[in-house]
XYZ file of N, CA, C and O in Angstrom:
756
model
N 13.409 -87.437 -136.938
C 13.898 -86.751 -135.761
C 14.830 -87.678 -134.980
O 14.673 -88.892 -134.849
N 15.637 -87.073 -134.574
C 16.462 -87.867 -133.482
C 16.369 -87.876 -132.303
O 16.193 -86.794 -131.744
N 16.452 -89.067 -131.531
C 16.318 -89.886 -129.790
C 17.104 -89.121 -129.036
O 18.331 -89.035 -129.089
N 16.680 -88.805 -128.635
C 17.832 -87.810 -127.269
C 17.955 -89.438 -126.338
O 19.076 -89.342 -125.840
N 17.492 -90.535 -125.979
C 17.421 -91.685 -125.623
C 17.266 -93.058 -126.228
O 17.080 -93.045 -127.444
N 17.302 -94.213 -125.658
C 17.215 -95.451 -126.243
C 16.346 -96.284 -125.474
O 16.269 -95.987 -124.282
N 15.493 -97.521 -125.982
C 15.015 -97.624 -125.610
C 15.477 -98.216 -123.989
O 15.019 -97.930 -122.883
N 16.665 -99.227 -124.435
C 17.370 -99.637 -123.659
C 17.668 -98.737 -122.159
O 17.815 -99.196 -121.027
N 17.689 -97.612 -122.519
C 18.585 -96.445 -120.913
C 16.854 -96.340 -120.963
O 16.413 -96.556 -119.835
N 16.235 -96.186 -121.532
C 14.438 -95.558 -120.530
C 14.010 -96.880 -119.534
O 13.690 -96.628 -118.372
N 14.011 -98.208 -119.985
C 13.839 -99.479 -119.347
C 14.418 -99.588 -118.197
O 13.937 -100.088 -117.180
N 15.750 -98.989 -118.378
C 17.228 -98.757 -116.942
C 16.582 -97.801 -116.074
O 16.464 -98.142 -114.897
N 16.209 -96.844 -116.368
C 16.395 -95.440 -115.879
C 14.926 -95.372 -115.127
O 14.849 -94.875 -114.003
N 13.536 -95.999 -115.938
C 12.062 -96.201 -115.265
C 11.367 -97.097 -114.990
O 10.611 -97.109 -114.018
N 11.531 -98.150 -115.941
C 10.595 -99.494 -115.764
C 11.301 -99.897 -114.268
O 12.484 -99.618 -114.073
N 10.552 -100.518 -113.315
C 10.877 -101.734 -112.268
C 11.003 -103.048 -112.996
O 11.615 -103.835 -112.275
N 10.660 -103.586 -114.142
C 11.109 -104.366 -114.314
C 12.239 -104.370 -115.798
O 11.873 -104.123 -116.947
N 13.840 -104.767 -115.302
C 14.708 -104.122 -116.465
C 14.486 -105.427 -117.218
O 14.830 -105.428 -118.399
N 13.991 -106.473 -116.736
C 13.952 -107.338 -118.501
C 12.811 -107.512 -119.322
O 12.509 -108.453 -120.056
N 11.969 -105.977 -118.966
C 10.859 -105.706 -120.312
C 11.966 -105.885 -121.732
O 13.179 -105.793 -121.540
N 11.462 -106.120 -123.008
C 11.564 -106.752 -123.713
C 11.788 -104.771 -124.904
O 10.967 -104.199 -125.621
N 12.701 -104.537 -124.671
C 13.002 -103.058 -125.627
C 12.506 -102.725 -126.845
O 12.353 -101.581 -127.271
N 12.250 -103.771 -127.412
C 10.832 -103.639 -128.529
C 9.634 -103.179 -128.480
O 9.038 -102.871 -129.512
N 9.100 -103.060 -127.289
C 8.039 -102.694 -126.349
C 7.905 -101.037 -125.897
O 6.980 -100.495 -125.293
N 9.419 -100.333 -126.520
C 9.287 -98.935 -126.608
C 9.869 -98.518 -127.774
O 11.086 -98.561 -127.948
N 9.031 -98.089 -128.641
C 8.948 -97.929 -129.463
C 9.317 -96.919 -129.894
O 9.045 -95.999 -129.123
N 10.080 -96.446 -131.228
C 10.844 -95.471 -131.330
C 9.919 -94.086 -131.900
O 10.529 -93.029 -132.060
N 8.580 -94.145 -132.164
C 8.130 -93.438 -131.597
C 7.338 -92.780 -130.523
O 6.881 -91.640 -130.451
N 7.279 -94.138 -129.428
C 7.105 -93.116 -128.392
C 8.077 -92.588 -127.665
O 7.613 -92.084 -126.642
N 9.554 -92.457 -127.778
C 10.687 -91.901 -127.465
C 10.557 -90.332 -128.330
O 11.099 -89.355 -127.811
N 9.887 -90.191 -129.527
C 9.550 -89.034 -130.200
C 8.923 -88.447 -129.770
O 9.216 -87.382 -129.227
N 7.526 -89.066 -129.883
C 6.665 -88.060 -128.836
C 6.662 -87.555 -127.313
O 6.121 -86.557 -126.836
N 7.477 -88.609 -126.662
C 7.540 -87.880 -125.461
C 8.585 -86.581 -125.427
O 8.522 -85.547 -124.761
N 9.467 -86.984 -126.300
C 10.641 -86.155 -126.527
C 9.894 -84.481 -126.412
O 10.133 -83.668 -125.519
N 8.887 -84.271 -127.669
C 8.220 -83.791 -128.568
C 7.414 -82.904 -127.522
O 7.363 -81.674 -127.510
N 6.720 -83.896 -126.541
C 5.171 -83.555 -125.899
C 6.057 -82.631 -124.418
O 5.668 -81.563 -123.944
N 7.019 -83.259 -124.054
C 7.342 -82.991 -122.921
C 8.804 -81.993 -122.461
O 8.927 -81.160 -121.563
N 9.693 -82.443 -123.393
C 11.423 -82.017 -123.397
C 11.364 -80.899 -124.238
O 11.673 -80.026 -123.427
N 11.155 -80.232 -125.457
C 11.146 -79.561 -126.837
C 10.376 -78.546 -125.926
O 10.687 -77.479 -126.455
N 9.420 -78.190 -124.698
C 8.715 -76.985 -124.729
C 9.722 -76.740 -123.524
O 10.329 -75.673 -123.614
N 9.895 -77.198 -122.875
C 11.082 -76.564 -122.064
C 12.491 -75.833 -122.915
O 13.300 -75.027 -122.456
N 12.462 -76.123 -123.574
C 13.791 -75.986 -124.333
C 13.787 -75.536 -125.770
O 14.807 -75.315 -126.423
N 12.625 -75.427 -126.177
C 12.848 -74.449 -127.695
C 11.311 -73.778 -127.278
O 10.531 -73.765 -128.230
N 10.960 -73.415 -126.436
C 9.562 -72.878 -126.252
C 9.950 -71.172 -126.718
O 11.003 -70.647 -126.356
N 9.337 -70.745 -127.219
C 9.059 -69.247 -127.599
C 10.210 -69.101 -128.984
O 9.901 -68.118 -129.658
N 10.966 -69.558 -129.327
C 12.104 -69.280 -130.496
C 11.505 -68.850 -131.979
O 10.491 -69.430 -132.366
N 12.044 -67.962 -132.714
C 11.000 -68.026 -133.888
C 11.118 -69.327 -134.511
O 10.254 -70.186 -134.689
N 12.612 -69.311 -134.876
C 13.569 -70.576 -135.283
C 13.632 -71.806 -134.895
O 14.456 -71.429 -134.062
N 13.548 -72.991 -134.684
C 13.892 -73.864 -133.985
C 15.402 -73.484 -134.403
O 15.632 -72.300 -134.154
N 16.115 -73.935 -134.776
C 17.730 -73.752 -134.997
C 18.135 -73.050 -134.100
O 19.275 -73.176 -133.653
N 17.167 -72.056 -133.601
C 18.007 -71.444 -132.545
C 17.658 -71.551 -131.078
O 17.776 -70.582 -130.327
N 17.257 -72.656 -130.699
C 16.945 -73.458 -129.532
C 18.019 -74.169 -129.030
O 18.964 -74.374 -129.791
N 18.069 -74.702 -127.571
C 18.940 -75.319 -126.869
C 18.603 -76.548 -127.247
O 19.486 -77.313 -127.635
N 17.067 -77.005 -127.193
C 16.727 -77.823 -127.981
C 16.959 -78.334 -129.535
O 16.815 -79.500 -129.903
N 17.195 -77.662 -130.043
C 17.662 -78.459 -131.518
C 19.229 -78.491 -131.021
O 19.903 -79.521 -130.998
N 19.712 -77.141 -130.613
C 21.597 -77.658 -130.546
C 22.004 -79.151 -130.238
O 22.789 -79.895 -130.827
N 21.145 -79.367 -129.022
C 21.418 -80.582 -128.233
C 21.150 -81.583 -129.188
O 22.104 -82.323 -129.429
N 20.067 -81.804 -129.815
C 19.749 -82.832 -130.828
C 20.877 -82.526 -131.428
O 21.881 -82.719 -130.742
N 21.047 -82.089 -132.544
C 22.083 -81.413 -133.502
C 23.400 -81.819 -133.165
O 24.132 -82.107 -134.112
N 24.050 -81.940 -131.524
C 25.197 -82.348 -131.382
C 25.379 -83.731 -131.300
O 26.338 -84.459 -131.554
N 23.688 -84.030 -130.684
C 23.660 -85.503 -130.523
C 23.794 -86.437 -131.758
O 24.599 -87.368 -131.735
N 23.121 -86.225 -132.680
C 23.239 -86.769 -134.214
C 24.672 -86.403 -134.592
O 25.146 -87.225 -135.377
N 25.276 -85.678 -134.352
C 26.699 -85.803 -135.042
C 27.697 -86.135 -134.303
O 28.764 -86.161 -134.917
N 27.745 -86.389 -133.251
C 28.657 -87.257 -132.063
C 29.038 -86.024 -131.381
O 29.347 -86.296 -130.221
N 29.151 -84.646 -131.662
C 29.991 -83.322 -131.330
C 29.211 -83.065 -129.776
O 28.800 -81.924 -129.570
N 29.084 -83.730 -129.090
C 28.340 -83.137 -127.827
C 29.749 -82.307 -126.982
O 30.843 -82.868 -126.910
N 29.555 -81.236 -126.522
C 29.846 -80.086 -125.725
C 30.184 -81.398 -124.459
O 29.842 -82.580 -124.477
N 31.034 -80.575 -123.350
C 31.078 -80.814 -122.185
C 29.718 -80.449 -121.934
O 28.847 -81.214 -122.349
N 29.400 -79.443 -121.344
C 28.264 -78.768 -120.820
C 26.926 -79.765 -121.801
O 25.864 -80.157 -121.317
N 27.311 -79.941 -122.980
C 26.200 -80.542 -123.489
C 25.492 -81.507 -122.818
O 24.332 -81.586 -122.412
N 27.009 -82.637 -122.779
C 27.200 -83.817 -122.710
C 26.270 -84.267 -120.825
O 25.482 -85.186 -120.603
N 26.767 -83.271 -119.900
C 26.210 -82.883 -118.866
C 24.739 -83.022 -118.701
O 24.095 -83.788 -117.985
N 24.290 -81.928 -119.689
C 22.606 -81.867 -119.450
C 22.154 -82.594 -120.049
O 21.052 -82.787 -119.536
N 22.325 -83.559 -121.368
C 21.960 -84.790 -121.729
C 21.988 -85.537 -120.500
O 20.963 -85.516 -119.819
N 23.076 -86.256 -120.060
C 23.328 -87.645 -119.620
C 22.372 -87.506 -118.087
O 21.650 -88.436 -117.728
N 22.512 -86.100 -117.212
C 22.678 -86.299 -116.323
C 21.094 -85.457 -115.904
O 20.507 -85.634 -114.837
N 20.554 -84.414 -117.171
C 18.921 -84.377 -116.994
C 17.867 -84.735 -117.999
O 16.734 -85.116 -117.704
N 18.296 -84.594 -119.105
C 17.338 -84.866 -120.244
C 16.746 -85.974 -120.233
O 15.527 -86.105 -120.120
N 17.843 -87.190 -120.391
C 17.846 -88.788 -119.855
C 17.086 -88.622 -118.949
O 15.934 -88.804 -119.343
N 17.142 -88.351 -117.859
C 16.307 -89.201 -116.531
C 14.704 -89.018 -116.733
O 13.763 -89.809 -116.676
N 14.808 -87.669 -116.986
C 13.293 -87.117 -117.077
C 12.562 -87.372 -118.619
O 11.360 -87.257 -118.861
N 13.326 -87.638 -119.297
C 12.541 -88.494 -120.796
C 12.964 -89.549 -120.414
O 13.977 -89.518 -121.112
N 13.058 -90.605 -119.812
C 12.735 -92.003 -119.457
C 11.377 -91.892 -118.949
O 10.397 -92.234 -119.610
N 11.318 -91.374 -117.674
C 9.828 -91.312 -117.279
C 8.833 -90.795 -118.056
O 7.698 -91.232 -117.863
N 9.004 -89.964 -118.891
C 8.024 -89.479 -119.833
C 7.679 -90.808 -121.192
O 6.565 -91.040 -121.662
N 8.728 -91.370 -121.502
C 8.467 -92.003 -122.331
C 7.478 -93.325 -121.514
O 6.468 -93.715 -122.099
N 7.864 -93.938 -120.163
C 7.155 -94.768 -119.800
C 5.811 -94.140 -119.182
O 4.969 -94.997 -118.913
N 5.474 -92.926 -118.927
C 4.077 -92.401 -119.493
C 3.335 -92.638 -120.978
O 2.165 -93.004 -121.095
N 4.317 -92.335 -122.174
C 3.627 -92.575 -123.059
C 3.342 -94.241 -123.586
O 2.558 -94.600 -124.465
N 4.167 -95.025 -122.817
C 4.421 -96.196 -123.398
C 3.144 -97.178 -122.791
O 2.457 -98.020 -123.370
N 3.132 -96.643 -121.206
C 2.651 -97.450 -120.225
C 0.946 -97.898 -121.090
O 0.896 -99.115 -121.267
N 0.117 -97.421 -121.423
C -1.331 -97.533 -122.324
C -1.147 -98.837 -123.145
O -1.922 -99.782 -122.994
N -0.127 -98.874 -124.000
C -0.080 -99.940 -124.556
C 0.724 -100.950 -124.463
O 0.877 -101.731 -125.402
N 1.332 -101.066 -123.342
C 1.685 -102.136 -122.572
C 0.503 -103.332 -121.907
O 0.488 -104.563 -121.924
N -0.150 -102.611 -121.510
C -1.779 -103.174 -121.198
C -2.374 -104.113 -121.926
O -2.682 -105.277 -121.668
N -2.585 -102.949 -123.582
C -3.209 -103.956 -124.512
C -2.275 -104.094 -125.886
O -1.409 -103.357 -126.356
N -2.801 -105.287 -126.295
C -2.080 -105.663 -127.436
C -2.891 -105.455 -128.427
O -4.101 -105.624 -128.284
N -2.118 -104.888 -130.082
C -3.008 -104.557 -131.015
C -2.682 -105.864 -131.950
O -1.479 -106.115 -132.022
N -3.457 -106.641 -132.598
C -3.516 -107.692 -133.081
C -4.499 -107.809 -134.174
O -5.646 -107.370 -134.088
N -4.012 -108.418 -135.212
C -5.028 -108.823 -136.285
C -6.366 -108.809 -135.930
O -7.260 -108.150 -136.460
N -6.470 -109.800 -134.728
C -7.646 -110.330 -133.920
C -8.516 -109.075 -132.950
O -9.491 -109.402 -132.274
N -8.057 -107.754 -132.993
C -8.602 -106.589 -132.630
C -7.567 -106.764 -130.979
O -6.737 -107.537 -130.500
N -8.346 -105.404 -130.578
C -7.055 -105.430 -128.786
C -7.562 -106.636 -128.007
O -8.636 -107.174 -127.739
N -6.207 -106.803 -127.764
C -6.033 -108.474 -126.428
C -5.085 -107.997 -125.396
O -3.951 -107.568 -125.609
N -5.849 -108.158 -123.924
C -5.147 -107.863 -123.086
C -3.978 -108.942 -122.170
O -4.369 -109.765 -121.342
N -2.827 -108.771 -122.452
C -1.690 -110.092 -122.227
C -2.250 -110.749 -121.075
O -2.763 -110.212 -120.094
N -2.103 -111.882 -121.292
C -2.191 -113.066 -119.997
C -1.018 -113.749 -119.391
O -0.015 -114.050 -120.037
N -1.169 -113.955 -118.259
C 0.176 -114.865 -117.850
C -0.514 -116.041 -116.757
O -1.598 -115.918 -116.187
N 0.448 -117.218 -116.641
C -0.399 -118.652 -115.788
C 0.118 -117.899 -113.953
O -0.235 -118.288 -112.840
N 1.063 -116.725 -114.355
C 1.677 -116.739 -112.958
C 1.292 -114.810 -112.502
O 1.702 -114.186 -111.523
N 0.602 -114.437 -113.373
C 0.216 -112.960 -112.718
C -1.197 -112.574 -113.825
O -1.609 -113.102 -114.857
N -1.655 -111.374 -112.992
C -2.875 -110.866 -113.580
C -2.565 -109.372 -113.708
O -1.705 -108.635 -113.226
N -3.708 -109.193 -114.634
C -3.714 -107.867 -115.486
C -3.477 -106.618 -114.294
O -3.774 -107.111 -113.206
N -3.088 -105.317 -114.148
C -3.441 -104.357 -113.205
C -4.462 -103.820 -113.793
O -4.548 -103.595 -115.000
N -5.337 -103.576 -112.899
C -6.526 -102.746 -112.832
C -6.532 -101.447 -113.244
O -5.441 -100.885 -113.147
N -7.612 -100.680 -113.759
C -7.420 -99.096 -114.497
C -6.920 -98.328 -113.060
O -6.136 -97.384 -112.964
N -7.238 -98.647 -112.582
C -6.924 -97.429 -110.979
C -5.478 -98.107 -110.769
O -4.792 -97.134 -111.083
N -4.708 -98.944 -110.504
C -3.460 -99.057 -110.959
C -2.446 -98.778 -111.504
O -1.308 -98.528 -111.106
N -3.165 -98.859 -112.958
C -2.299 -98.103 -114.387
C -2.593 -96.670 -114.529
O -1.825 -96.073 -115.284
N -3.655 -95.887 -113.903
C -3.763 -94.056 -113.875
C -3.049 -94.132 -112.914
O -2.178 -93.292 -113.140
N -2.708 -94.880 -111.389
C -2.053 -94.093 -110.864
C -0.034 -94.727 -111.023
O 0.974 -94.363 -110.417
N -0.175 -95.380 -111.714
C 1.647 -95.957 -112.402
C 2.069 -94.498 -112.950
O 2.955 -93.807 -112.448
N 1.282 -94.147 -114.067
C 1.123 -93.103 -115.245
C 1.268 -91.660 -114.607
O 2.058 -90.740 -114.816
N 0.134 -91.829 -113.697
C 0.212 -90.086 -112.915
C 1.694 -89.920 -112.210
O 2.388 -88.905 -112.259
N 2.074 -91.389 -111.416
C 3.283 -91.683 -110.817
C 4.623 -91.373 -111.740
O 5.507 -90.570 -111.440
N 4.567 -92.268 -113.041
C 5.371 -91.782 -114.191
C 5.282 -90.127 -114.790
O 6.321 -89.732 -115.319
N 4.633 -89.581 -114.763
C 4.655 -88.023 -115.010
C 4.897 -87.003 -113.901
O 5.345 -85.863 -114.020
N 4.596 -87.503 -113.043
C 5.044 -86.336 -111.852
C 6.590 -86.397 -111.568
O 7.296 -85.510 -111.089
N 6.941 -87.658 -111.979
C 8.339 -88.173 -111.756
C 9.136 -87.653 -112.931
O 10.221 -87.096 -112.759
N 8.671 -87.810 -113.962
C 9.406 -86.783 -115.446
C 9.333 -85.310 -114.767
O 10.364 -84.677 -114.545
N 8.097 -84.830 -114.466
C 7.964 -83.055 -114.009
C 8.924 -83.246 -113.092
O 9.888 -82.563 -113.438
N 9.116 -83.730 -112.264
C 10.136 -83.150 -111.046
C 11.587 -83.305 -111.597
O 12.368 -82.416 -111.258
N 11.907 -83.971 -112.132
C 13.231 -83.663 -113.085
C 13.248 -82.845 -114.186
O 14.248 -82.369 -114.723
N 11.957 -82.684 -114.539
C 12.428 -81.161 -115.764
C 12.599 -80.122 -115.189
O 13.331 -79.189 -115.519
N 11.843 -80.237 -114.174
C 12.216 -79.119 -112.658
C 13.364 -79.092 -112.199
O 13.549 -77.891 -112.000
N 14.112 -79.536 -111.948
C 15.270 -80.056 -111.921
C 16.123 -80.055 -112.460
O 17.155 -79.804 -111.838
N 16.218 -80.347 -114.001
C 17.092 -79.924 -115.342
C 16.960 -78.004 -115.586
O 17.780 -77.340 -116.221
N 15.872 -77.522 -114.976
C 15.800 -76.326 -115.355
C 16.357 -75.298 -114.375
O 16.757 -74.202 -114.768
N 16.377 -75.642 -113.183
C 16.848 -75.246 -112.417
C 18.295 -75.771 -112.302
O 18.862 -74.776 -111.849
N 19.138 -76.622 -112.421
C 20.273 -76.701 -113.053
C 20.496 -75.985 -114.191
O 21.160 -74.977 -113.948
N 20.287 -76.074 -115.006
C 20.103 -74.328 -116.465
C 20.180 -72.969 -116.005
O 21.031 -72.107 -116.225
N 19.127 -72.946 -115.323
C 19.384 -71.481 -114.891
C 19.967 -70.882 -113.140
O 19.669 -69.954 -112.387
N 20.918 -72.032 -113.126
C 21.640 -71.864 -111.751
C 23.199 -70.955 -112.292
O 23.927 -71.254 -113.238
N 23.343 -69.842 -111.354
C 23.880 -68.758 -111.728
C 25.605 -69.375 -112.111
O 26.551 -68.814 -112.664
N 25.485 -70.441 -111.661
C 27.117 -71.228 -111.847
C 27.283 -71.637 -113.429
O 28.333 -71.889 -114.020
N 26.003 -71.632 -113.919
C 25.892 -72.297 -114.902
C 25.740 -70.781 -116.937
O 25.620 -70.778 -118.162
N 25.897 -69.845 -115.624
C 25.087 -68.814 -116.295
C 26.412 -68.686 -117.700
O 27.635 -68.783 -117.609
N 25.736 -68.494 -118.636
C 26.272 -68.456 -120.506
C 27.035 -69.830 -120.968
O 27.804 -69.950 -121.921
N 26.564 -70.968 -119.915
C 26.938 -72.242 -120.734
C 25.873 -72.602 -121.814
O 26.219 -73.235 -122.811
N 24.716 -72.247 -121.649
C 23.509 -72.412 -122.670
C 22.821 -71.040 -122.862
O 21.926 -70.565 -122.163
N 23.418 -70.497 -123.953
C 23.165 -69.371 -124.049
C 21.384 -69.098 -125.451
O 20.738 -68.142 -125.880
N 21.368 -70.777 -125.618
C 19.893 -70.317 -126.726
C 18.767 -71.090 -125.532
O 17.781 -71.703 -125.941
N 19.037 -70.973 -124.213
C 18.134 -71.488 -123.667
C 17.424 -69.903 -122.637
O 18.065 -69.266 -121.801
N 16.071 -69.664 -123.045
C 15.627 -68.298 -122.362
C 14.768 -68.689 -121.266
O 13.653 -69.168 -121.472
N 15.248 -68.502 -120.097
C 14.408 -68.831 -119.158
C 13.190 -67.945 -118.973
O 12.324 -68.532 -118.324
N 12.981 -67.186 -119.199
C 11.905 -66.195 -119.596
C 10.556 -66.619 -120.455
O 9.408 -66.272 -120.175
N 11.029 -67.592 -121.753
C 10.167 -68.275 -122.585
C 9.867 -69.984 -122.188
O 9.076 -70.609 -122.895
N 10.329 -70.440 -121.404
C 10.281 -71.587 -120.302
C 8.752 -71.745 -119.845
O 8.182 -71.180 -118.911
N 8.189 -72.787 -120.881
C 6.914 -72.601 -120.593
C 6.339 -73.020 -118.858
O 5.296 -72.723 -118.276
N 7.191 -73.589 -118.547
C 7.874 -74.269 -117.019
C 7.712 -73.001 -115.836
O 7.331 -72.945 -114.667
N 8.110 -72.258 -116.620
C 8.502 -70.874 -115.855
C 6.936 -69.829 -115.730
O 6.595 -69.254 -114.696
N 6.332 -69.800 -116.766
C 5.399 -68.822 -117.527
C 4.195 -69.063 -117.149
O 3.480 -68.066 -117.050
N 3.416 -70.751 -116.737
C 2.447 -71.122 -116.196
C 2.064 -71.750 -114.916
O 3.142 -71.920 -114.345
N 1.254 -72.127 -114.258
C 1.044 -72.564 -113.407
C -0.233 -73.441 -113.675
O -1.325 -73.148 -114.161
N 0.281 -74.614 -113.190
C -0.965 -75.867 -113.313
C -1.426 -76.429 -111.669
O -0.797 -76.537 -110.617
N -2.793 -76.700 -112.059
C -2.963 -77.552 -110.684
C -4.084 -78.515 -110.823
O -5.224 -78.195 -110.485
N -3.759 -79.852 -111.379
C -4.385 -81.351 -111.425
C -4.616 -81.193 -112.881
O -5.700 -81.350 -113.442
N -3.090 -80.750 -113.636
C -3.525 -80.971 -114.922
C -4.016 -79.635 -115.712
O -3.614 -79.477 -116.865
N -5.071 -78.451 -114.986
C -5.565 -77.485 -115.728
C -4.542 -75.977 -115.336
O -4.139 -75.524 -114.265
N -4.394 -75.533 -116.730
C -3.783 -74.155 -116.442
C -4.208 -73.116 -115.826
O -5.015 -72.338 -116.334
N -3.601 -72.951 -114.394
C -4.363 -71.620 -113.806
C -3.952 -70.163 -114.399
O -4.738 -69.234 -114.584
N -2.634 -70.158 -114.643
C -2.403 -68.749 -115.033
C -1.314 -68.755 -116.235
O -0.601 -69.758 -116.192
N -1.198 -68.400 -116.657
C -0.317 -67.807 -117.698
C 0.795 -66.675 -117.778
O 0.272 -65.982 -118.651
N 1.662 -66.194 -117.543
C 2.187 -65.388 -117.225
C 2.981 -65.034 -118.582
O 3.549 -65.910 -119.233
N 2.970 -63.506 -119.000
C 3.882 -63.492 -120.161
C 4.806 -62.667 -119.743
O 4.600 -61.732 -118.969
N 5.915 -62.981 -120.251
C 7.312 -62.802 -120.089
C 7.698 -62.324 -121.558
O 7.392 -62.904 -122.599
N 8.642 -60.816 -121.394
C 8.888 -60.594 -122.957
C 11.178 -60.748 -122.418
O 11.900 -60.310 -121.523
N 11.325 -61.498 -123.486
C 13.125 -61.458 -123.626
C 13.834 -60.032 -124.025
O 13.934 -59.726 -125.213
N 14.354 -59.120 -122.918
C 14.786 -58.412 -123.389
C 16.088 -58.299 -122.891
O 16.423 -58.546 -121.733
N 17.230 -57.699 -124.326
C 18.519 -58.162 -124.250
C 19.087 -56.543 -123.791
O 18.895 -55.511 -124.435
N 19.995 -56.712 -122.205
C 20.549 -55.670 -122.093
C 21.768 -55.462 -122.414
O 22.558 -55.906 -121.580
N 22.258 -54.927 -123.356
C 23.935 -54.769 -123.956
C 24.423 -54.313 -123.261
O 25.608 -54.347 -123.590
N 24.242 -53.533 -121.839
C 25.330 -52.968 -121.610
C 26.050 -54.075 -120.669
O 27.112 -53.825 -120.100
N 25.463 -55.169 -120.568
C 26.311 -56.408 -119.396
C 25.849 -57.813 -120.768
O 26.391 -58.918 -120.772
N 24.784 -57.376 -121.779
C 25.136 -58.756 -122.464
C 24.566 -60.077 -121.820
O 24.724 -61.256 -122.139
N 23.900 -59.523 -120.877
C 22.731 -60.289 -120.329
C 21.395 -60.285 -120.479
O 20.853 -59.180 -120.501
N 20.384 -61.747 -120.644
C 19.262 -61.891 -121.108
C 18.545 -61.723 -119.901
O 18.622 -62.589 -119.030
N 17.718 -60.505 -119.719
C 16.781 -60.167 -118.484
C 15.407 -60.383 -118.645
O 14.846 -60.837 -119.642
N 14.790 -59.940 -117.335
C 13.135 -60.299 -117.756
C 12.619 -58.585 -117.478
O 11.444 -58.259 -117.646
């Protein structure tokens, strides 16, 4: 699969400290966050993936062909809000080290470890901070200025759109069916 990011722009874009060591994000947790967090906003309900905003965007990204409009919702939402997601997924094993010698938690002569109530609330801090920019990227999407620049993106199937969470658990579900009106060629709810 291909990086909609590097490790390099997530370090820029979330860590406080930019001379973490870019080896340290790992190219698959740039997948999975991609995967866990970006991909249901954006190919949620499709039969196809192929016919997602989500694969296009990959798809242009792997072949250099990015769109204006593409190029846009990459740089200026995808990026911000998969940085923070990835330093959600990353942040756990930053902590500990996996070693021949079983997990070792890093030492330094000039700082100490953060505490679990620390690192849940870095993490909760790092994910609310990804959600409010996918919030953000989506509502840029479906802002009426923007309306048939992304035409495989259904705000209707927007799992963003469809549920409601509160501390993590799904309160409601809402289903939404895509139906296409020809006589304006617009995707309604």
């Amino acid at each position: 699969m291909a990086q909609l990011t590097t490790a390099s722009e997530v370090i820029t874009k979330a860590f406080t400290n930019l001379n973490t060591d870019p080896t340290l994000v790992k190219d698959s947790y740039i997948e999975t966050a991609q995967i866990r967090h970006i991909k249901p906003i954006l190919a949620n309900g499709v039969v196809k993936l192929s016919d997602s905003l989500y694969q296009e965007i990959v798809d242009q990204n792997n072949t250099a062909t990015l769109t204006a409009d593409s190029l846009i919702l990459l740089d200026d939402y995808i990026k911000p809000a998969l940085a923070f997601f990835v330093l959600f997924e990353v942040l756990p094993h930053l902590h500990v080290n996996t070693t021949s010698a079983g997990l070792q938690l890093p030492s330094s002569d000039f700082s100490s470890t953060a505490s679990d109530a620390q690192r849940a609330l870095i993490r909760k801090d790092a994910i609310d901070k990804g959600n409010s920019l996918v919030d953000k990227m989506t509502e840029f999407i479906e802002d009426e200025s923007n309306e048939g620049k992304y035409p495989k993106y259904y705000a209707s199937r927007n799992v963003s759109n469809t549920t409601t969470m509160n501390g993590g658990l799904v309160i409601s579900a809402k289903k939404f069916v895509r139906i296409d009106d020809d006589s304006t060629g617009k995707n309604v709810i």
